[in-house]
Coordinates of C-alpha atoms in Angstrom, one line a residue:
M1 CA 55.8 17.6 3.9
P2 CA 54.6 15.9 0.7
K3 CA 50.9 15.9 -0.2
L4 CA 49.7 12.3 -0.4
R5 CA 46.3 10.8 -1.2
G6 CA 44.3 8.9 1.3
A7 CA 45.2 5.8 -0.6
D8 CA 48.9 6.5 0.0
I9 CA 48.2 6.8 3.8
L10 CA 46.5 3.5 3.7
A11 CA 49.2 1.7 1.7
R12 CA 52.0 3.1 3.9
A13 CA 50.1 2.1 7.0
L14 CA 49.8 -1.5 5.7
A15 CA 53.6 -1.5 5.1
V16 CA 54.3 -0.2 8.6
A17 CA 52.0 -2.9 10.0
G18 CA 54.1 -5.5 8.2
A19 CA 51.1 -6.4 6.0
R20 CA 53.0 -6.4 2.7
D21 CA 51.2 -9.3 1.1
I22 CA 47.6 -8.6 0.0
F23 CA 45.0 -10.9 -1.6
S24 CA 42.8 -9.0 -3.9
L25 CA 40.6 -8.8 -6.9
S26 CA 40.7 -5.4 -8.7
G27 CA 37.8 -3.1 -9.3
N28 CA 36.9 0.5 -9.9
H29 CA 36.7 1.7 -6.2
I30 CA 40.1 0.4 -5.2
M31 CA 42.3 1.3 -8.1
P32 CA 43.9 4.2 -6.1
V33 CA 45.1 1.6 -3.6
Y34 CA 46.6 -0.5 -6.4
D35 CA 48.5 2.6 -7.5
A36 CA 49.6 3.5 -4.0
A37 CA 50.8 -0.1 -3.4
L38 CA 53.6 0.4 -5.9
D39 CA 55.3 3.1 -3.9
A40 CA 54.6 1.4 -0.6
G41 CA 56.2 -1.9 -1.7
L42 CA 53.0 -4.0 -1.3
R43 CA 52.7 -7.3 -3.1
I44 CA 49.3 -8.2 -4.5
T45 CA 48.2 -11.7 -5.2
H46 CA 45.4 -11.1 -7.8
V47 CA 42.7 -13.7 -7.7
R48 CA 39.7 -14.8 -9.7
H49 CA 37.0 -14.4 -7.1
E50 CA 36.6 -12.2 -4.1
G51 CA 35.7 -15.1 -1.8
A52 CA 39.0 -16.7 -2.6
A53 CA 40.9 -13.5 -1.5
V54 CA 39.1 -13.6 1.8
H55 CA 39.9 -17.4 2.3
M56 CA 43.5 -16.6 1.5
A57 CA 43.6 -13.8 4.1
D58 CA 42.0 -16.3 6.5
A59 CA 44.8 -18.9 5.9
W60 CA 47.4 -16.2 6.2
G61 CA 46.0 -15.3 9.7
R62 CA 46.0 -19.0 10.8
L63 CA 49.6 -19.6 9.5
T64 CA 51.3 -16.4 10.7
G65 CA 49.2 -15.2 13.6
E66 CA 49.1 -11.8 11.8
P67 CA 45.9 -10.4 10.3
G68 CA 45.6 -11.4 6.6
I69 CA 44.6 -8.6 4.3
A70 CA 41.9 -9.0 1.6
L71 CA 41.3 -6.0 -0.7
L72 CA 38.0 -6.1 -2.6
T73 CA 36.1 -3.6 -4.7
G74 CA 32.8 -2.2 -3.5
G75 CA 29.2 -3.3 -4.1
P76 CA 29.1 -6.8 -5.7
G77 CA 32.8 -7.4 -5.1
H78 CA 32.2 -6.7 -1.4
A79 CA 29.2 -9.0 -1.4
N80 CA 31.1 -11.8 -3.1
G81 CA 33.7 -11.8 -0.2
I82 CA 31.3 -11.9 2.7
G83 CA 30.5 -15.6 2.7
A84 CA 34.1 -16.4 3.4
L85 CA 34.1 -14.2 6.5
Y86 CA 32.0 -16.8 8.4
T87 CA 34.7 -19.5 7.9
A88 CA 37.3 -17.1 9.4
L89 CA 35.0 -16.0 12.3
A90 CA 34.3 -19.6 13.3
G91 CA 38.0 -20.5 12.8
E92 CA 39.1 -17.6 15.0
S93 CA 41.4 -16.4 12.3
P94 CA 42.5 -12.7 12.3
L95 CA 42.0 -10.9 9.0
V96 CA 40.9 -7.5 7.7
M97 CA 38.6 -7.3 4.7
L98 CA 39.2 -3.9 3.0
S99 CA 36.4 -3.0 0.6
G100 CA 36.2 -0.1 -1.8
H101 CA 33.0 1.9 -1.3
A102 CA 30.9 4.5 -3.2
P103 CA 32.1 8.1 -2.5
L104 CA 30.7 9.6 0.6
N105 CA 29.7 12.7 -1.2
Q106 CA 27.5 10.7 -3.5
L107 CA 25.7 8.5 -1.0
G108 CA 21.9 8.7 -1.2
S109 CA 21.9 9.9 -4.8
G110 CA 22.3 6.5 -6.5
A111 CA 26.0 6.3 -6.6
F112 CA 27.7 3.5 -8.6
Q113 CA 27.4 0.2 -6.6
E114 CA 26.1 2.1 -3.6
M115 CA 25.5 -0.4 -0.8
A116 CA 25.2 -0.4 3.0
Q117 CA 28.4 -2.5 3.1
A118 CA 29.3 -2.2 6.8
D119 CA 25.8 -3.3 7.8
L120 CA 25.9 -6.3 5.4
A121 CA 29.2 -7.6 6.8
A122 CA 28.5 -6.8 10.5
P123 CA 26.8 -10.1 11.6
I124 CA 29.8 -12.2 10.6
C125 CA 32.6 -9.9 11.8
K126 CA 34.1 -8.8 15.1
A127 CA 33.6 -5.2 13.8
S128 CA 32.5 -3.6 10.6
F129 CA 32.7 0.1 9.8
T130 CA 33.3 2.7 7.1
S131 CA 36.1 5.4 7.0
Q132 CA 34.8 8.9 7.2
R133 CA 37.9 11.0 6.7
A134 CA 40.9 10.6 4.4
E135 CA 43.2 11.6 7.3
S136 CA 41.9 8.8 9.4
L137 CA 42.4 5.9 6.9
G138 CA 45.7 4.8 8.7
D139 CA 44.1 5.0 12.1
D140 CA 41.1 3.1 10.9
L141 CA 43.3 0.4 9.6
A142 CA 45.2 0.2 12.8
R143 CA 41.9 -0.1 14.7
A144 CA 40.7 -2.9 12.4
M145 CA 44.0 -4.8 12.9
R146 CA 43.9 -4.4 16.7
I147 CA 40.4 -5.8 16.9
A148 CA 41.2 -8.6 14.5
R149 CA 44.1 -9.9 16.5
S150 CA 42.8 -9.2 20.0
G151 CA 41.0 -11.6 22.4
R152 CA 39.3 -14.2 20.2
P153 CA 40.9 -13.4 16.9
G154 CA 38.5 -13.0 13.9
P155 CA 37.6 -11.0 10.8
V156 CA 37.1 -7.2 10.7
H157 CA 35.6 -5.3 7.8
L158 CA 36.6 -1.7 6.8
S159 CA 35.0 0.1 3.9
L160 CA 37.1 2.7 2.0
P161 CA 35.0 5.4 0.2
Q162 CA 36.7 6.2 -3.1
D163 CA 36.6 10.0 -2.6
L164 CA 38.6 9.5 0.6
L165 CA 41.2 7.4 -1.3
D166 CA 41.6 10.0 -4.0
A167 CA 41.6 13.0 -1.6
V168 CA 44.9 14.8 -1.3
V169 CA 46.0 15.3 2.4
D170 CA 48.5 17.9 3.6
D171 CA 51.2 16.7 6.0
A172 CA 50.1 13.2 5.3
E173 CA 53.1 11.4 6.8
R174 CA 51.9 12.2 10.3
H175 CA 48.7 10.4 9.7
V176 CA 50.5 7.0 9.2
P177 CA 50.4 5.3 12.6
A178 CA 53.4 3.9 14.3
R179 CA 53.8 0.1 14.3
D180 CA 52.7 -0.4 17.9
A181 CA 49.3 1.2 17.0
F182 CA 48.4 -2.1 15.2
H183 CA 48.7 -4.3 18.2
A184 CA 46.4 -4.8 21.2
P185 CA 47.4 -5.6 24.8
A186 CA 46.9 -9.3 25.8
Q187 CA 44.4 -10.3 28.4
I188 CA 46.5 -12.2 31.0
L189 CA 45.5 -15.0 33.4
S190 CA 47.0 -14.0 36.7
S191 CA 49.3 -16.4 38.5
G192 CA 46.8 -16.6 41.4
Q193 CA 44.0 -17.5 39.0
A194 CA 46.2 -20.2 37.4
A195 CA 47.1 -21.6 40.8
S196 CA 43.4 -22.0 41.6
V197 CA 42.8 -23.8 38.3
L198 CA 45.7 -26.2 39.0
T199 CA 44.4 -26.8 42.5
A200 CA 41.1 -27.9 41.0
I201 CA 42.8 -30.1 38.5
A202 CA 44.9 -31.7 41.3
G203 CA 41.6 -32.5 43.2
A204 CA 39.9 -34.1 40.2
Q205 CA 40.1 -37.8 39.3
R206 CA 39.6 -37.4 35.6
P207 CA 40.5 -33.8 34.5
L208 CA 40.6 -32.7 30.9
I209 CA 41.6 -29.5 29.1
I210 CA 39.7 -28.7 25.9
T211 CA 40.8 -25.9 23.6
G212 CA 39.2 -24.2 20.6
P213 CA 40.4 -23.3 17.1
Q214 CA 42.8 -20.5 18.1
L215 CA 45.2 -23.1 19.5
A216 CA 44.9 -25.4 16.4
S217 CA 47.7 -23.7 14.6
H218 CA 51.2 -25.1 14.6
R219 CA 52.1 -22.5 17.2
G220 CA 49.1 -23.4 19.2
A221 CA 49.7 -27.1 19.0
A222 CA 53.2 -26.6 20.4
L223 CA 51.7 -24.6 23.3
C224 CA 49.2 -27.3 23.9
Q225 CA 51.9 -29.9 24.0
Q226 CA 53.8 -27.8 26.6
L227 CA 50.6 -27.5 28.6
R228 CA 50.0 -31.2 28.5
D229 CA 53.6 -32.0 29.6
A230 CA 53.5 -29.4 32.4
T231 CA 50.1 -30.3 33.9
G232 CA 50.0 -34.0 33.2
V233 CA 46.5 -33.5 31.8
A234 CA 45.3 -34.5 28.4
V235 CA 44.8 -31.4 26.1
V236 CA 42.3 -31.9 23.3
C237 CA 41.8 -29.2 20.6
M238 CA 38.4 -29.1 18.9
E239 CA 38.2 -27.3 15.6
S240 CA 35.9 -29.4 13.4
P241 CA 32.2 -29.1 12.7
R242 CA 31.9 -32.8 13.5
G243 CA 32.8 -31.8 17.1
I244 CA 33.0 -34.8 19.5
G245 CA 32.5 -37.0 16.4
D246 CA 35.5 -35.6 14.6
P247 CA 37.3 -38.6 13.1
C248 CA 40.6 -36.9 13.7
L249 CA 39.8 -37.2 17.5
G250 CA 39.4 -41.0 17.1
A251 CA 37.2 -42.4 19.9
F252 CA 37.3 -39.3 22.0
G253 CA 33.5 -39.4 22.3
D254 CA 33.8 -42.7 24.2
V255 CA 35.9 -41.3 27.0
L256 CA 34.6 -37.7 27.3
P257 CA 31.6 -38.8 29.5
E258 CA 34.1 -40.0 32.1
A259 CA 35.6 -36.6 32.8
D260 CA 34.8 -35.1 36.2
L261 CA 36.5 -31.7 35.5
I262 CA 36.8 -30.0 32.2
V263 CA 38.9 -26.8 31.7
L264 CA 37.6 -24.9 28.7
L265 CA 40.5 -22.9 27.4
G266 CA 39.0 -20.7 24.7
K267 CA 36.4 -23.3 23.9
Q268 CA 32.7 -22.5 24.1
T269 CA 30.0 -24.9 25.0
D270 CA 28.5 -25.0 21.5
F271 CA 27.1 -27.7 19.2
T272 CA 30.5 -29.2 18.7
L273 CA 30.6 -30.1 22.4
K274 CA 26.9 -31.1 22.3
F275 CA 26.3 -28.1 24.6
A276 CA 28.1 -30.1 27.4
A277 CA 24.8 -31.9 28.1
P278 CA 24.4 -35.6 29.0
P279 CA 25.1 -38.2 27.7
A280 CA 28.0 -36.5 25.8
V281 CA 29.2 -35.0 29.1
N282 CA 28.5 -36.3 32.5
A283 CA 25.9 -34.3 34.4
N284 CA 28.1 -34.2 37.5
C285 CA 31.1 -32.9 35.5
R286 CA 32.4 -29.5 36.7
F287 CA 33.9 -26.8 34.5
I288 CA 36.4 -24.0 34.7
V289 CA 35.8 -21.6 31.8
M290 CA 38.4 -19.3 30.4
D291 CA 37.7 -17.1 27.4
A292 CA 38.9 -13.7 26.0
D293 CA 35.4 -12.8 24.9
I294 CA 33.2 -11.9 27.9
K295 CA 30.0 -12.5 25.8
V296 CA 31.2 -16.0 24.9
L297 CA 32.2 -16.6 28.5
R298 CA 28.7 -15.6 29.8
Q299 CA 27.1 -17.7 27.1
S300 CA 29.0 -20.8 28.1
I301 CA 28.2 -20.2 31.8
A302 CA 24.5 -19.9 30.9
T303 CA 24.6 -23.1 28.9
L304 CA 26.3 -25.0 31.7
K305 CA 23.8 -23.7 34.3
A306 CA 24.3 -23.1 38.0
G307 CA 26.3 -25.6 40.0
R308 CA 28.5 -26.9 37.1
V309 CA 30.9 -23.9 36.9
L310 CA 33.6 -23.8 39.5
A311 CA 35.3 -20.7 38.1
S312 CA 35.4 -18.4 35.1
H313 CA 38.2 -16.1 33.9
V314 CA 38.6 -13.6 31.2
A315 CA 41.9 -14.3 29.4
D316 CA 43.4 -14.9 26.0
A317 CA 43.7 -18.6 25.3
P318 CA 47.4 -18.6 24.5
E319 CA 48.2 -16.4 27.5
G320 CA 46.1 -18.6 29.7
A321 CA 48.0 -21.6 28.5
R322 CA 51.4 -19.9 29.2
T323 CA 50.4 -18.9 32.7
L324 CA 49.2 -22.4 33.5
I325 CA 52.5 -23.8 32.2
A326 CA 54.5 -21.4 34.3
E327 CA 52.6 -22.2 37.5
S328 CA 52.7 -25.9 36.8
L329 CA 56.5 -25.8 36.5
K330 CA 56.7 -24.1 40.0
N331 CA 54.5 -26.8 41.6
P332 CA 54.4 -29.9 39.3
L333 CA 51.3 -32.0 39.3
K334 CA 51.3 -35.7 39.2
T335 CA 50.4 -37.1 35.7
N336 CA 46.8 -38.3 35.9
T337 CA 46.1 -41.8 34.6
Y338 CA 43.0 -40.4 32.7
K339 CA 45.4 -38.6 30.5
N340 CA 46.7 -41.8 29.0
H341 CA 43.2 -43.1 28.6
V342 CA 42.1 -40.0 26.7
E343 CA 45.2 -39.9 24.5
E344 CA 44.8 -43.6 23.6
A345 CA 41.2 -43.0 22.6
V346 CA 42.2 -40.0 20.4
A347 CA 44.9 -42.0 18.7
Y348 CA 42.6 -45.0 18.1
R349 CA 41.7 -46.0 14.5
P350 CA 39.8 -49.1 13.7
A351 CA 42.0 -52.1 12.8
A352 CA 39.9 -52.7 9.7
W353 CA 41.4 -49.5 8.2
V354 CA 44.8 -51.1 7.8
D355 CA 43.6 -53.4 4.9
A356 CA 40.5 -51.5 3.8
K357 CA 40.1 -51.6 0.0
A358 CA 37.5 -50.4 -2.5
Q359 CA 34.7 -52.9 -3.2
S360 CA 34.1 -51.7 -6.8
P361 CA 36.3 -51.7 -9.9
G362 CA 37.7 -48.4 -11.2
V363 CA 37.8 -46.6 -7.9
V364 CA 40.0 -46.5 -4.8
H365 CA 39.1 -46.4 -1.1
P366 CA 39.3 -42.9 0.5
L367 CA 41.9 -44.2 2.9
D368 CA 44.2 -44.9 -0.1
I369 CA 44.6 -41.2 -0.5
G370 CA 45.9 -40.8 3.0
R371 CA 48.3 -43.8 2.5
A372 CA 49.7 -42.1 -0.6
V373 CA 49.9 -38.5 0.8
Q374 CA 51.4 -39.3 4.3
P375 CA 54.9 -40.4 3.1
W376 CA 55.4 -37.1 1.3
L377 CA 54.5 -35.1 4.4
D378 CA 56.6 -37.3 6.6
R379 CA 59.8 -36.6 4.7
A380 CA 59.1 -32.9 4.1
D381 CA 61.1 -30.3 6.1
D382 CA 58.1 -28.0 6.3
P383 CA 54.9 -30.0 5.6
I384 CA 51.5 -28.3 5.3
F385 CA 48.3 -30.4 5.1
I386 CA 45.1 -28.7 4.0
S387 CA 41.7 -30.4 4.0
D388 CA 38.3 -29.2 3.1
G389 CA 34.9 -30.4 4.4
G390 CA 32.6 -33.2 3.2
E391 CA 32.9 -36.9 3.6
V392 CA 36.3 -37.4 1.8
G393 CA 37.7 -34.5 3.9
Q394 CA 36.8 -36.4 7.1
W395 CA 38.6 -39.6 5.9
A396 CA 41.7 -37.5 5.0
Q397 CA 41.7 -35.6 8.3
A398 CA 41.4 -38.9 10.2
C399 CA 44.5 -40.5 8.7
I400 CA 46.8 -37.7 7.5
R401 CA 49.1 -35.9 9.9
A402 CA 51.4 -32.9 9.4
G403 CA 53.3 -30.3 11.4
T404 CA 50.9 -27.7 10.1
R405 CA 47.2 -28.4 9.3
L406 CA 44.5 -26.1 7.9
I407 CA 40.9 -27.3 7.7
N408 CA 37.6 -25.6 7.0
G409 CA 36.9 -25.5 10.7
V410 CA 33.8 -25.1 12.9
A411 CA 31.9 -23.2 10.2
G412 CA 31.4 -26.5 8.3
S413 CA 31.8 -24.6 5.0
I414 CA 33.5 -26.0 2.0
G415 CA 35.5 -24.4 -0.8
S416 CA 38.4 -23.0 1.1
A417 CA 41.1 -25.7 0.4
I418 CA 42.5 -24.3 -2.9
P419 CA 42.7 -20.6 -1.7
F420 CA 44.2 -21.9 1.6
A421 CA 46.9 -23.7 -0.3
L422 CA 47.8 -20.6 -2.4
A423 CA 48.1 -18.4 0.8
A424 CA 50.2 -21.1 2.4
R425 CA 52.6 -21.0 -0.5
V426 CA 52.9 -17.2 -0.2
A427 CA 53.4 -17.4 3.5
R428 CA 55.9 -20.3 3.4
P429 CA 57.6 -20.5 0.0
N430 CA 59.6 -23.6 0.7
A431 CA 56.9 -25.8 2.3
T432 CA 55.5 -29.0 0.9
I433 CA 51.8 -28.3 0.5
I434 CA 49.2 -31.0 -0.2
A435 CA 45.5 -30.3 -0.1
T436 CA 42.7 -32.9 -0.1
L437 CA 39.2 -32.0 -1.2
G438 CA 36.1 -33.4 -2.8
D439 CA 34.8 -33.0 -6.3
G440 CA 32.0 -30.7 -5.0
T441 CA 34.5 -28.5 -3.2
F442 CA 36.8 -28.3 -6.3
G443 CA 34.1 -26.5 -8.2
F444 CA 34.0 -23.5 -5.9
H445 CA 37.5 -22.1 -6.7
M446 CA 39.0 -24.2 -9.5
A447 CA 39.8 -21.0 -11.4
E448 CA 42.3 -20.1 -8.7
F449 CA 44.6 -22.6 -10.4
D450 CA 45.0 -19.8 -12.9
T451 CA 46.0 -17.5 -10.0
A452 CA 48.5 -20.2 -8.8
A453 CA 50.0 -20.5 -12.3
R454 CA 50.3 -16.7 -12.9
H455 CA 51.9 -16.1 -9.5
K456 CA 54.0 -19.3 -9.6
L457 CA 52.5 -20.8 -6.4
P458 CA 52.9 -24.6 -6.7
F459 CA 50.9 -27.0 -4.5
V460 CA 49.2 -30.4 -5.0
A461 CA 45.4 -30.8 -4.8
V462 CA 44.2 -34.4 -4.4
I463 CA 40.5 -34.7 -5.3
G464 CA 38.5 -37.5 -4.0
N465 CA 36.0 -37.8 -6.9
D466 CA 32.8 -39.8 -6.1
S467 CA 30.7 -37.8 -8.6
T468 CA 28.3 -36.5 -5.9
W469 CA 27.7 -34.1 -3.1
N470 CA 28.3 -37.1 -0.8
A471 CA 27.6 -35.5 2.6
E472 CA 24.1 -34.5 1.5
Y473 CA 23.6 -37.8 -0.4
Q474 CA 24.4 -39.7 2.9
I475 CA 21.9 -37.6 4.7
Q476 CA 19.3 -38.6 2.1
L477 CA 20.2 -42.2 2.5
R478 CA 19.9 -42.1 6.3
A479 CA 16.8 -39.9 6.6
Y480 CA 14.7 -40.8 3.6
G481 CA 16.0 -44.0 2.0
K482 CA 17.8 -44.9 -1.2
D483 CA 14.7 -44.4 -3.3
R484 CA 14.5 -40.8 -2.4
T485 CA 18.1 -39.8 -3.1
H486 CA 18.2 -37.1 -5.8
G487 CA 19.7 -33.7 -6.7
C488 CA 23.1 -34.4 -5.3
E489 CA 24.8 -35.9 -8.4
L490 CA 27.8 -34.5 -10.1
A491 CA 29.2 -35.3 -13.6
P492 CA 30.5 -38.9 -13.4
G493 CA 34.3 -39.0 -13.3
A494 CA 34.6 -35.4 -14.5
A495 CA 38.1 -34.6 -15.9
Y496 CA 39.0 -31.9 -13.5
E497 CA 42.7 -32.6 -14.1
Q498 CA 42.3 -31.5 -17.7
A499 CA 40.8 -28.1 -16.5
V500 CA 43.9 -27.6 -14.3
V501 CA 46.2 -28.4 -17.3
A502 CA 44.3 -25.9 -19.4
L503 CA 44.9 -23.2 -16.6
G504 CA 48.6 -23.8 -16.6
G505 CA 49.0 -26.6 -14.1
H506 CA 49.8 -30.3 -14.0
G507 CA 47.0 -32.9 -14.1
E508 CA 46.8 -36.6 -13.2
R509 CA 43.8 -39.0 -13.3
V510 CA 43.7 -42.1 -11.1
T511 CA 41.3 -45.0 -11.2
N512 CA 43.5 -47.7 -9.9
V513 CA 45.1 -47.7 -6.4
A514 CA 48.4 -49.1 -7.8
D515 CA 48.8 -46.0 -9.9
L516 CA 48.2 -43.5 -7.1
P517 CA 51.7 -43.2 -5.6
A518 CA 53.4 -42.6 -9.0
A519 CA 50.7 -40.0 -10.0
L520 CA 51.2 -38.2 -6.8
A521 CA 55.0 -38.2 -7.2
R522 CA 54.7 -36.7 -10.7
A523 CA 52.4 -34.0 -9.3
V524 CA 54.7 -33.1 -6.5
Q525 CA 57.8 -33.1 -8.7
S526 CA 56.2 -31.1 -11.5
G527 CA 56.8 -27.8 -9.7
K528 CA 53.5 -26.6 -10.9
P529 CA 50.0 -26.1 -9.3
A530 CA 48.9 -29.7 -9.7
C531 CA 45.7 -31.8 -9.5
V532 CA 45.5 -35.5 -8.8
N533 CA 41.9 -36.5 -9.7
V534 CA 41.2 -39.7 -7.9
M535 CA 38.1 -41.7 -8.5
I536 CA 36.9 -43.0 -5.1
E537 CA 34.3 -45.3 -3.7
R538 CA 31.3 -43.4 -2.4
L539 CA 31.4 -43.9 1.3
P540 CA 30.1 -42.1 4.4
A541 CA 32.6 -40.3 6.6
P542 CA 33.9 -42.6 9.4
N543 CA 32.3 -42.7 12.8
V544 CA 35.1 -43.8 15.1
T545 CA 34.3 -45.6 18.3
R546 CA 35.6 -48.5 20.3
K547 CA 32.2 -49.5 21.6
N548 CA 31.3 -51.6 18.5

């Protein structure tokens, strides 16, 4: 048998797992992996910042359901990638962050970029560990991928000491795991458990099913639609840091207090649900809690307190949905009238939005961005809409629809939109990809337009430019008054589109709403990574309600 390096075992294991696309920024510790990638047929998208690589792996996980792979160097490279792990953790996105690491045989002696990397990443990962033997690198990768995709999906970190990557291993092929080693068994909801849930739903007057981020993907959305149709119950997916107040959910907050039974399908009772406390949720409302993570399950039960929980079950959210669908088809339930009430509230948008216009010259209303973007997504064969956080992100999410949507998620972070778009292009080469983001967000990863140009990954970024960190500015206005707003300003009307052109992309600048459709058309049709820099009116995010 040939003698291979530890790096070759790792690269071949990635290939066996089907993880042939890797998002990476090079560095000393991981150059053996770059070399091994050539023989293993791995494709590397080489980025400009480690955080972007992790965001790309996050997007890959959400889009494909398979763990995305970020490959970073050790020490400061590892540290640069850590912040993005939190977005993936809160978004329930499977990924594995592989980090180079100082050689094991030099630890404690002041090795180059020596750092307790696993300890640093542990708080925002499902698991975080360091390989200890060259022979086990393949098995360690398989373990990391199993953990990342099992139960509540999420990020896992694995550090790769450089001496292990360089080490020559005899009979190395037998240390490359078989494909099934990278998969974990599903946690199934039994038919009996599903039948008891459906019995409780049938006995309720106003039942509701609420899901979490795992079912927000296009695959999850299709499953939720099947669950809705099979049970006759409204199914609401919550994946936004705005929670009940997510503008994408319309006036959902108006009708939630009316529910008398809520089935939490992979949705914990956290801040987004206002901890299921009155007045957001009726004190007499009862709950059935299903979750793949026993710790989360117990936390939700403790938050709800005694008397409010009818039942709890350990099950993966997708598998729970499938079993409920199967049991519902055996014994169909009558469609509950509360279902239509909830769905009408979620679909509600204020009538004033139809004709909303900017009140100042030289800017457009944030809604105008949605009006321009939506037709392109409507006529696309494979539309992907990506939106970052902040105030303009909330306007976009409230009025733009697509078969596939990626947002920053429950973490409430910003900065992921551009990396998400690049990963979407790698995963779905023929998709129409439009990302909306604010001018603050654009600054995080604008250099990735260089990555997009080098790797020929076209997409369109539409910037809502109000020359401020508007979310924080609005907090200052509300909490402290106009005279105490400061420190949140950005350069007035900065020419971000020119930066994109300089990096090899296409740029458009818009100050008049009448010019927006044509500018967007030129950007889409350019075939390049494109930026449409739109000057917008500085407005707070919408708070949708029918009570006013």
